PDB file of C-alpha atoms in Angstrom:
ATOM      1  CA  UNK U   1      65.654 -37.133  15.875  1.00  0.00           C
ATOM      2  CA  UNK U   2      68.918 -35.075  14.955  1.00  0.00           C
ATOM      3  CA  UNK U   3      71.984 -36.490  16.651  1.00  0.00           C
ATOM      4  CA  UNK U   4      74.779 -34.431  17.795  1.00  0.00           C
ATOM      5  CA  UNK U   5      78.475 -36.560  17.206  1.00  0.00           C
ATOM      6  CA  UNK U   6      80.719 -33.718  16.887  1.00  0.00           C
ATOM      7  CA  UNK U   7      81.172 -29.717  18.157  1.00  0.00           C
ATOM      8  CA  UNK U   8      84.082 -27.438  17.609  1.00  0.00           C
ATOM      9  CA  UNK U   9      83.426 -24.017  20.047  1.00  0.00           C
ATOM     10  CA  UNK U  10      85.123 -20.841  18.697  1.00  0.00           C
ATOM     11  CA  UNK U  11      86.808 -18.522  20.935  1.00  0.00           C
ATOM     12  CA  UNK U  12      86.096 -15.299  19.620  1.00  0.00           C
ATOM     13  CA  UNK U  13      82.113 -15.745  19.677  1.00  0.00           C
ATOM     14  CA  UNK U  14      79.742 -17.964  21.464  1.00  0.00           C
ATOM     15  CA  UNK U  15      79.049 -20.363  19.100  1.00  0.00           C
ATOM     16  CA  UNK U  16      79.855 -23.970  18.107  1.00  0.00           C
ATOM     17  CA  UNK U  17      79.813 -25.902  14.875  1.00  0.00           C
ATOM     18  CA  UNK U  18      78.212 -29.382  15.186  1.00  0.00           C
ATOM     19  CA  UNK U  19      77.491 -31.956  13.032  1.00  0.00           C
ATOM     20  CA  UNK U  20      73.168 -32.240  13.144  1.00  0.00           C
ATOM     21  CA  UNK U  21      71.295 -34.701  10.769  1.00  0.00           C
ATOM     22  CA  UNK U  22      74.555 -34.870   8.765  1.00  0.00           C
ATOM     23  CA  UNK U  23      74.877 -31.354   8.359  1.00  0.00           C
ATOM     24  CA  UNK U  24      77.410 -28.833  10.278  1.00  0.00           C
ATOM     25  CA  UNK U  25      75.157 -26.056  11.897  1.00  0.00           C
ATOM     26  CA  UNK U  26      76.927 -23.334  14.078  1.00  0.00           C
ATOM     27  CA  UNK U  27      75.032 -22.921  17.118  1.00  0.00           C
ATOM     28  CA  UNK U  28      74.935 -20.709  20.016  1.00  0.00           C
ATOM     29  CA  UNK U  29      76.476 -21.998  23.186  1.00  0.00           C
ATOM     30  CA  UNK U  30      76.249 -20.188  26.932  1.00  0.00           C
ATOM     31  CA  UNK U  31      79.185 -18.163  28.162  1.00  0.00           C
ATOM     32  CA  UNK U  32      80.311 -18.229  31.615  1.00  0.00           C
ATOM     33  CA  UNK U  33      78.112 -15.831  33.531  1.00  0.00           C
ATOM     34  CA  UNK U  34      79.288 -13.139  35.932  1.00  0.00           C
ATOM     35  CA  UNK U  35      79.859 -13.363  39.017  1.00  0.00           C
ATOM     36  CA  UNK U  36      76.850 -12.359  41.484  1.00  0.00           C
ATOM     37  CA  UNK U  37      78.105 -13.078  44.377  1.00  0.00           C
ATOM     38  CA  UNK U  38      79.848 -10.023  45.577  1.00  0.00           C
ATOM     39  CA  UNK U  39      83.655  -9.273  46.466  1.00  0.00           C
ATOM     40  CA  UNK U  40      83.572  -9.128  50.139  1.00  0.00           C
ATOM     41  CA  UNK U  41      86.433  -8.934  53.075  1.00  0.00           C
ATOM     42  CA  UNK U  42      84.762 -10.865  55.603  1.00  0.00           C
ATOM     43  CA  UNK U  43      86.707 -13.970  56.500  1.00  0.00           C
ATOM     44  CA  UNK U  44      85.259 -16.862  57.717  1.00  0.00           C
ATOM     45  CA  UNK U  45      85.721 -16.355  61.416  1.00  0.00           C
ATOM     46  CA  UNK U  46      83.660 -13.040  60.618  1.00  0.00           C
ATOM     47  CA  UNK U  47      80.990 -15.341  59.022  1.00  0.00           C
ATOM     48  CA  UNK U  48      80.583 -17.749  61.634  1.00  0.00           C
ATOM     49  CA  UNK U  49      80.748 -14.859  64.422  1.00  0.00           C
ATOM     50  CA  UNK U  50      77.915 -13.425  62.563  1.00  0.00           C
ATOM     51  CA  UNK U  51      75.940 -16.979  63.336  1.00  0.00           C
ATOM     52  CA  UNK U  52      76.999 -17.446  67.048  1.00  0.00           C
ATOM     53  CA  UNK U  53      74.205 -15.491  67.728  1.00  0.00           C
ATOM     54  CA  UNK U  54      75.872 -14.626  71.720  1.00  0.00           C
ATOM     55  CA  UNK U  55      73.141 -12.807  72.855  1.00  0.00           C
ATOM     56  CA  UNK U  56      70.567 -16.048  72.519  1.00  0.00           C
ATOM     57  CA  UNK U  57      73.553 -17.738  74.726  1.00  0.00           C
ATOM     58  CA  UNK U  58      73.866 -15.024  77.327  1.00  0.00           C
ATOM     59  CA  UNK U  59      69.985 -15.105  77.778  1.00  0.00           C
ATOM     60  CA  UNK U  60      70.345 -19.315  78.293  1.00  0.00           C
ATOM     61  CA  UNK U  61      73.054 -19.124  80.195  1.00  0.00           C
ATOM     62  CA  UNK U  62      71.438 -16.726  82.589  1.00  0.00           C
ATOM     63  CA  UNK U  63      68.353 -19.220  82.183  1.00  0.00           C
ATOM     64  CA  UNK U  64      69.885 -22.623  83.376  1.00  0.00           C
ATOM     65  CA  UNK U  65      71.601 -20.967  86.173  1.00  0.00           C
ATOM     66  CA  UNK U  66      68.117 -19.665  87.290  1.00  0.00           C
ATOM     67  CA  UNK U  67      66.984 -23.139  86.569  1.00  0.00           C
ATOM     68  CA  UNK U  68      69.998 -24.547  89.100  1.00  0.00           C
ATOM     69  CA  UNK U  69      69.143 -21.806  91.868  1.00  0.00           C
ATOM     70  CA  UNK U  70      65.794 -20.475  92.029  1.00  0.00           C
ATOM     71  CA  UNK U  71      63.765 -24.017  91.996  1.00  0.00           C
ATOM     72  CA  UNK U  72      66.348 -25.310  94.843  1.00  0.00           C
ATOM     73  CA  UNK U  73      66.008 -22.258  97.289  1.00  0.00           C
ATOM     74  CA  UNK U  74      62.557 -22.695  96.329  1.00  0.00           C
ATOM     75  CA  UNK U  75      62.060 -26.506  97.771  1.00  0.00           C
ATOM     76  CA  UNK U  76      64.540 -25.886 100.607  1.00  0.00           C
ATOM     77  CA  UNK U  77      62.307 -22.954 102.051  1.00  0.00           C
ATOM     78  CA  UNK U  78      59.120 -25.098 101.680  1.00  0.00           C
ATOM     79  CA  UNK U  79      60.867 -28.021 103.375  1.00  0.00           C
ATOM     80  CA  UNK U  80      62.008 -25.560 106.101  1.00  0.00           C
ATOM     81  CA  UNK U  81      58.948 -23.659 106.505  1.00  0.00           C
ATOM     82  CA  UNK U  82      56.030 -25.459 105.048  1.00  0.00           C
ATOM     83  CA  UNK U  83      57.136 -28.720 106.374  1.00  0.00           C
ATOM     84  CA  UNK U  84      53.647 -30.759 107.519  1.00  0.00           C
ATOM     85  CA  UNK U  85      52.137 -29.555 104.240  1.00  0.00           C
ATOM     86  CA  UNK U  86      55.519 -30.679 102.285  1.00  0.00           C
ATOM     87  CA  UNK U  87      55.090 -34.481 104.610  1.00  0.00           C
ATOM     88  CA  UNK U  88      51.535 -34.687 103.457  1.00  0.00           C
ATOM     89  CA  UNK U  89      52.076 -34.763  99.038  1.00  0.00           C
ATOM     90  CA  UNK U  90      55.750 -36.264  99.710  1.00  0.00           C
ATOM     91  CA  UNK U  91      53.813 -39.325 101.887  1.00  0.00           C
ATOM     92  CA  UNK U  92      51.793 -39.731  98.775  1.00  0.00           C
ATOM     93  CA  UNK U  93      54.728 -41.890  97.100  1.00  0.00           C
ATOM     94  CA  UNK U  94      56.306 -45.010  98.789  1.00  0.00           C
ATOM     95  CA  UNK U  95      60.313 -44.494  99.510  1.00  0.00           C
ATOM     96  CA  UNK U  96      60.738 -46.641  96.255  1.00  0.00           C
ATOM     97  CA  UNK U  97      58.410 -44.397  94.109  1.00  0.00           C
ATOM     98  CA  UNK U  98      60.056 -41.314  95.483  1.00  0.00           C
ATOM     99  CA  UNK U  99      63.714 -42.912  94.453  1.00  0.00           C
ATOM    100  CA  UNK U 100      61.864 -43.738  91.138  1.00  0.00           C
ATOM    101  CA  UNK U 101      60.455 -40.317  90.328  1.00  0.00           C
ATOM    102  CA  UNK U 102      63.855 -38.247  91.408  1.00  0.00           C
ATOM    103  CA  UNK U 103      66.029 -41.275  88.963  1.00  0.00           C
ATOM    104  CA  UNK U 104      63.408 -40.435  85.968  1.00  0.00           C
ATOM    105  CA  UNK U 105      63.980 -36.752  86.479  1.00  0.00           C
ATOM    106  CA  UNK U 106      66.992 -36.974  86.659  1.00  0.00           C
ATOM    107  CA  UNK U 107      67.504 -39.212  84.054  1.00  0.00           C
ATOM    108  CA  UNK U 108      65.549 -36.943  81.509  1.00  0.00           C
ATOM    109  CA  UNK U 109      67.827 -33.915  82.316  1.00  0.00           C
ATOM    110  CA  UNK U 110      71.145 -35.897  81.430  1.00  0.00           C
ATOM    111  CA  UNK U 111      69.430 -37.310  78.423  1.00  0.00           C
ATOM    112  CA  UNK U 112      68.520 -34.197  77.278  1.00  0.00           C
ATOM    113  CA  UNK U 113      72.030 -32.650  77.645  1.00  0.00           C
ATOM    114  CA  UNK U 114      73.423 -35.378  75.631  1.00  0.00           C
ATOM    115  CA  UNK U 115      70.988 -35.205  73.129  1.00  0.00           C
ATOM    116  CA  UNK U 116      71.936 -30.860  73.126  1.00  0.00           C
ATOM    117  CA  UNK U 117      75.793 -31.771  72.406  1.00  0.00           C
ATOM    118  CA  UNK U 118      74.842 -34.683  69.703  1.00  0.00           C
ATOM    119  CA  UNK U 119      72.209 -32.396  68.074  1.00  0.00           C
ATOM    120  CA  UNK U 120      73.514 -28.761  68.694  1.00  0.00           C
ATOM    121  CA  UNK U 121      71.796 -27.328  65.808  1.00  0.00           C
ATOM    122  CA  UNK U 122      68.499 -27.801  67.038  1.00  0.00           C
ATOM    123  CA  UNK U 123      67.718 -25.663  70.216  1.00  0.00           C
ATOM    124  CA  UNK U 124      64.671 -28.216  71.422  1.00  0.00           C
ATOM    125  CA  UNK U 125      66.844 -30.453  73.385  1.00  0.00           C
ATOM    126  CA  UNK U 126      68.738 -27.537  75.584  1.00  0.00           C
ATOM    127  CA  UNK U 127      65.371 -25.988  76.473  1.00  0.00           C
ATOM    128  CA  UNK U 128      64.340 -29.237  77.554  1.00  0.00           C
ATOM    129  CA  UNK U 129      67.112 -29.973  79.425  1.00  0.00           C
ATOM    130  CA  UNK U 130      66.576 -26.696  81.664  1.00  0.00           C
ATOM    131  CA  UNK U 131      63.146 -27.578  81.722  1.00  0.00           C
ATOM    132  CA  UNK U 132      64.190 -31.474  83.525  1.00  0.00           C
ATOM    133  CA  UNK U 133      67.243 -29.294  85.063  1.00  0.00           C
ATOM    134  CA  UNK U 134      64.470 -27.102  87.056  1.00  0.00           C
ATOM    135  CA  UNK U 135      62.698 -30.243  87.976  1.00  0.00           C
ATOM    136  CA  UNK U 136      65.483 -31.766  89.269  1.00  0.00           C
ATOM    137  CA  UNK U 137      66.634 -28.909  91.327  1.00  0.00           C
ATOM    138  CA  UNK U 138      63.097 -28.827  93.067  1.00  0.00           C
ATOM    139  CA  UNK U 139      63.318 -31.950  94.150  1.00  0.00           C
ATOM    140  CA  UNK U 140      66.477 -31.642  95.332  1.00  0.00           C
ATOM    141  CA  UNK U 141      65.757 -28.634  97.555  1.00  0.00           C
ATOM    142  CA  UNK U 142      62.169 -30.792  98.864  1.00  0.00           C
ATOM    143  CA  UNK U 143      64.513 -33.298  99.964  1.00  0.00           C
ATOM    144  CA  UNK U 144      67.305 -31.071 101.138  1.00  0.00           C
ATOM    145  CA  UNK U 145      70.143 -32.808  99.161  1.00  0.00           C
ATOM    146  CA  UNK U 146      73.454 -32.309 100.227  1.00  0.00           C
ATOM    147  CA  UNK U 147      76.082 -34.624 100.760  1.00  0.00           C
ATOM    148  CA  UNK U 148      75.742 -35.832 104.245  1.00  0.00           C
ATOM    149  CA  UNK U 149      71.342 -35.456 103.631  1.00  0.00           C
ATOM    150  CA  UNK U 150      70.403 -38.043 106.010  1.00  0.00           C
ATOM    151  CA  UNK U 151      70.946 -35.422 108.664  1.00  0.00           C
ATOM    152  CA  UNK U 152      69.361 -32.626 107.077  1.00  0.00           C
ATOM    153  CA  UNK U 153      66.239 -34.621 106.202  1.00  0.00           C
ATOM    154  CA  UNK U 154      66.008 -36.103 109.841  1.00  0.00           C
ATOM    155  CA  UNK U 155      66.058 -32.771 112.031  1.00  0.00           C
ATOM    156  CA  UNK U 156      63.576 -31.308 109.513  1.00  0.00           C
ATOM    157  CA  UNK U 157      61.067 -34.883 108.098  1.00  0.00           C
ATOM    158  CA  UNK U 158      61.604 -36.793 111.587  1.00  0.00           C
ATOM    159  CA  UNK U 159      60.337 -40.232 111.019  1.00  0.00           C
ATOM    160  CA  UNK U 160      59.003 -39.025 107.651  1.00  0.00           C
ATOM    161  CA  UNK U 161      62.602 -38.559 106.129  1.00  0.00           C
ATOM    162  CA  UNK U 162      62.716 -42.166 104.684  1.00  0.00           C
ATOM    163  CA  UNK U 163      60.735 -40.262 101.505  1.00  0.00           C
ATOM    164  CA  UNK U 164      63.379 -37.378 101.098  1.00  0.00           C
ATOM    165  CA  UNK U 165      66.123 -39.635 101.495  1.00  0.00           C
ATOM    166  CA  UNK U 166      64.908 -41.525  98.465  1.00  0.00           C
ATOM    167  CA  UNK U 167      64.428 -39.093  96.515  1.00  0.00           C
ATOM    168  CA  UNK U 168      68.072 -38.278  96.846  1.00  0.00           C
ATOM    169  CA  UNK U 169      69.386 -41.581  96.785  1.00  0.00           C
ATOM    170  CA  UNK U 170      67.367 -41.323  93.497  1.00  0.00           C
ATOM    171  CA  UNK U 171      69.463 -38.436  92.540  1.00  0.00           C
ATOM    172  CA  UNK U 172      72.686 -39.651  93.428  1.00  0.00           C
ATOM    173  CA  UNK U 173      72.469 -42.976  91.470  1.00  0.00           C
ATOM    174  CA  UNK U 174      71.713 -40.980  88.448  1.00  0.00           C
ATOM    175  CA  UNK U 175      74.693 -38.963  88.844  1.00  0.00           C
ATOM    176  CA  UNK U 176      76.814 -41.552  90.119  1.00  0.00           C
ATOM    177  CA  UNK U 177      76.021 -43.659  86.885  1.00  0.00           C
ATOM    178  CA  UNK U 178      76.811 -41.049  84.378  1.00  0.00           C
ATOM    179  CA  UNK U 179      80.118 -40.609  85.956  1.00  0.00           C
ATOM    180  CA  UNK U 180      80.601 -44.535  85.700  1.00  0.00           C
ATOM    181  CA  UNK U 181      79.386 -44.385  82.158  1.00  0.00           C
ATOM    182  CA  UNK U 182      81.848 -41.630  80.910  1.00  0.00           C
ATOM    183  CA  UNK U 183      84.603 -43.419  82.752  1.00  0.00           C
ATOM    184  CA  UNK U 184      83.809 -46.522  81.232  1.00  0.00           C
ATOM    185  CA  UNK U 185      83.109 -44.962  77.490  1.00  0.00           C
ATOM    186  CA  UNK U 186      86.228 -42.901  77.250  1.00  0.00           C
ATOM    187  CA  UNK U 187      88.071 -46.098  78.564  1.00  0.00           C
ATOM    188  CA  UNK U 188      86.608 -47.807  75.324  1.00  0.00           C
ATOM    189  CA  UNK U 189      87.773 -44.699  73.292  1.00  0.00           C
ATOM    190  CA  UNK U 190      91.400 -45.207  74.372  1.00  0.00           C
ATOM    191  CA  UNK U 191      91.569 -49.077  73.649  1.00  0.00           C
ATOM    192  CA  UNK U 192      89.029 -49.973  71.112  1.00  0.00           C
ATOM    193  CA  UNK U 193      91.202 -49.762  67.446  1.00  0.00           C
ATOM    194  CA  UNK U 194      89.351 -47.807  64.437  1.00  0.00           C
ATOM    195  CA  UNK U 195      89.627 -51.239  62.826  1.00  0.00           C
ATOM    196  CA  UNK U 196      88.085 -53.356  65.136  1.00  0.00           C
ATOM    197  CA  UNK U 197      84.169 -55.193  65.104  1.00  0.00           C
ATOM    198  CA  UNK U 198      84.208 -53.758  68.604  1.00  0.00           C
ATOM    199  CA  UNK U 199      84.476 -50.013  67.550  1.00  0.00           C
ATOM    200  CA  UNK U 200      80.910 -50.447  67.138  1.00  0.00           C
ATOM    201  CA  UNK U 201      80.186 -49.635  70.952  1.00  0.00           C
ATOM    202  CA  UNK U 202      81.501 -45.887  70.183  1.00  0.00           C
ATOM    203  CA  UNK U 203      78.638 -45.487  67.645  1.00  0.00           C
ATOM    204  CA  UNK U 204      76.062 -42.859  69.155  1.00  0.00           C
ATOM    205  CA  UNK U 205      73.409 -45.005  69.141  1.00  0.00           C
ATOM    206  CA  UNK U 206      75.893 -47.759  71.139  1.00  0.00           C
ATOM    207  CA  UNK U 207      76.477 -44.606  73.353  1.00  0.00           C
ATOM    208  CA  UNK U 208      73.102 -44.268  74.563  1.00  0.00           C
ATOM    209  CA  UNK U 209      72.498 -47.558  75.362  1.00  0.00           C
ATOM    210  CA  UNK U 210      74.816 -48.153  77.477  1.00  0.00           C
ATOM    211  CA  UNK U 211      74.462 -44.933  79.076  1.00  0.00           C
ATOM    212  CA  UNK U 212      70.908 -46.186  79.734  1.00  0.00           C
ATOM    213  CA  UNK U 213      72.430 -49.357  80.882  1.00  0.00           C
ATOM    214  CA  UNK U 214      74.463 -48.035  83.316  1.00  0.00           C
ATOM    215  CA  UNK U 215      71.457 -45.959  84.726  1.00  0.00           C
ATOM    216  CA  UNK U 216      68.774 -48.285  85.000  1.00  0.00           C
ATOM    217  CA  UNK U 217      71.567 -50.862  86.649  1.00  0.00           C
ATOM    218  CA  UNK U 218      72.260 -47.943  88.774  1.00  0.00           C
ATOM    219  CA  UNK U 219      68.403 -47.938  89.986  1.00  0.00           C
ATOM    220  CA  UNK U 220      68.043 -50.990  90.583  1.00  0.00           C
ATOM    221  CA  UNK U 221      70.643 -51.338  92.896  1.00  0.00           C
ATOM    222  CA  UNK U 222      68.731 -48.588  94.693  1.00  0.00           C
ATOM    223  CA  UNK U 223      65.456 -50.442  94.851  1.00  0.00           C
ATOM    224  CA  UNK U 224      66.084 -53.641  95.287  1.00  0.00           C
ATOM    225  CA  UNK U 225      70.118 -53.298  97.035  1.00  0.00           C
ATOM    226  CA  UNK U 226      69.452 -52.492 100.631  1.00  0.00           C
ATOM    227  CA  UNK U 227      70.092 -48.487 100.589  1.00  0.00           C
ATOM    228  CA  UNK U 228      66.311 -47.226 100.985  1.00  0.00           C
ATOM    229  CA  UNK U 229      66.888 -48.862 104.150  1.00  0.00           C
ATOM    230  CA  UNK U 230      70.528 -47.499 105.480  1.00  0.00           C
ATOM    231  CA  UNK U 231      69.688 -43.943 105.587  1.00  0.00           C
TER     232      UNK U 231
END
């Protein structure tokens, strides 16, 4: 097999002189191609406008706040006037399921929104949050959420508003314990060093479970803590 231990390249042509099975052989080398990537003015704010795509963000915008509106005013007018058909699937669940099912909902929407910012080049996780967004907002109307509900649910449920007012003590916990959580995380952004064993609880995958600690402590103190009972 030849072996190649020396090569002088020449300017003026494309070749090369090397040293082959003892012998000096001029060989042809590549030149530097041209360019074909054309000469273009665009700068790179121009690029990236060009992959904002705004119209697919108008069109989702428009859709979560249809997702916010339409399914509430949709469960507030059945609670209002559809109200002994509305008793009759809500009495289906204990107070504790209800608080369950509203948490879960919840609980998906947030997750989803998180997983949106953390993953923003993959559109899956925003339409799934409007998706748990819509769910959430239909429940909410059902059980007339607001922030003095108990009074809402009891001239329109009666006796029947212990259901309603779990689902949005449900609600409420989930919100509540995202606000705890961000409180808490940012808190560990401002005193946790870059160099320290504990900078491990910024890590995303730290993130999330303690989000999901703060959430499922935040349900229990629903079920088991008294509250299904106060209102």
């Amino acid at each position: 097999m030849a072996e190649t231990t020396h090569a002088e390249t020449t300017s003026s042509a494309n070749e090369a002189k090397e040293i082959i099975g003892g012998k000096i052989e001029t060989v042809e080398v590549s030149k530097h191609p041209d360019s074909t990537i054309p000469e273009t003015e665009l700068s790179l704010a121009d690029i990236e406008r060009s992959k904002a795509h705004p119209t697919r963000w108008i069109v989702y915008i428009i859709g979560v706040l249809a997702a916010v509106v339409a399914p509430y005013g949709l469960g507030r007018a059945l609670a209002v006037n559809h109200t002994d058909w509305v008793v009759s699937h809500l009495n289906i669940l204990t107070p504790q399921g209800m608080a369950f099912v509203s948490w879960t909902v919840t609980l998906a929407a947030l997750t989803c929104l998180g997983l949106a910012v953390v993953d923003s080049a993959h559109w899956l996780w925003r339409i799934l949050f409007a998706v748990a967004l819509a769910a959430e907002q239909l429940i909410a109307g059902l059980a007339l959420l607001r922030f003095d509900f108990w009074y809402s649910t009891y001239v329109v449920y009666g006796k029947s508003s212990a259901v309603a007012n779990a689902a949005n003590l449900g609600i409420i916990s989930a919100g509540f314990a995202v606000a705890v959580f961000a409180v808490v995380w940012v808190g560990l952004l401002v005193m946790i060093k870059k160099d320290s064993p504990l900078n491990v609880l910024t890590r995303s995958w730290a993130t999330f479970i303690l989000f999901f600690v703060f959430e499922v402590c935040a349900l229990l103190i629903v079920l088991f803590g008294g509250l299904l009972g106060t209102v």
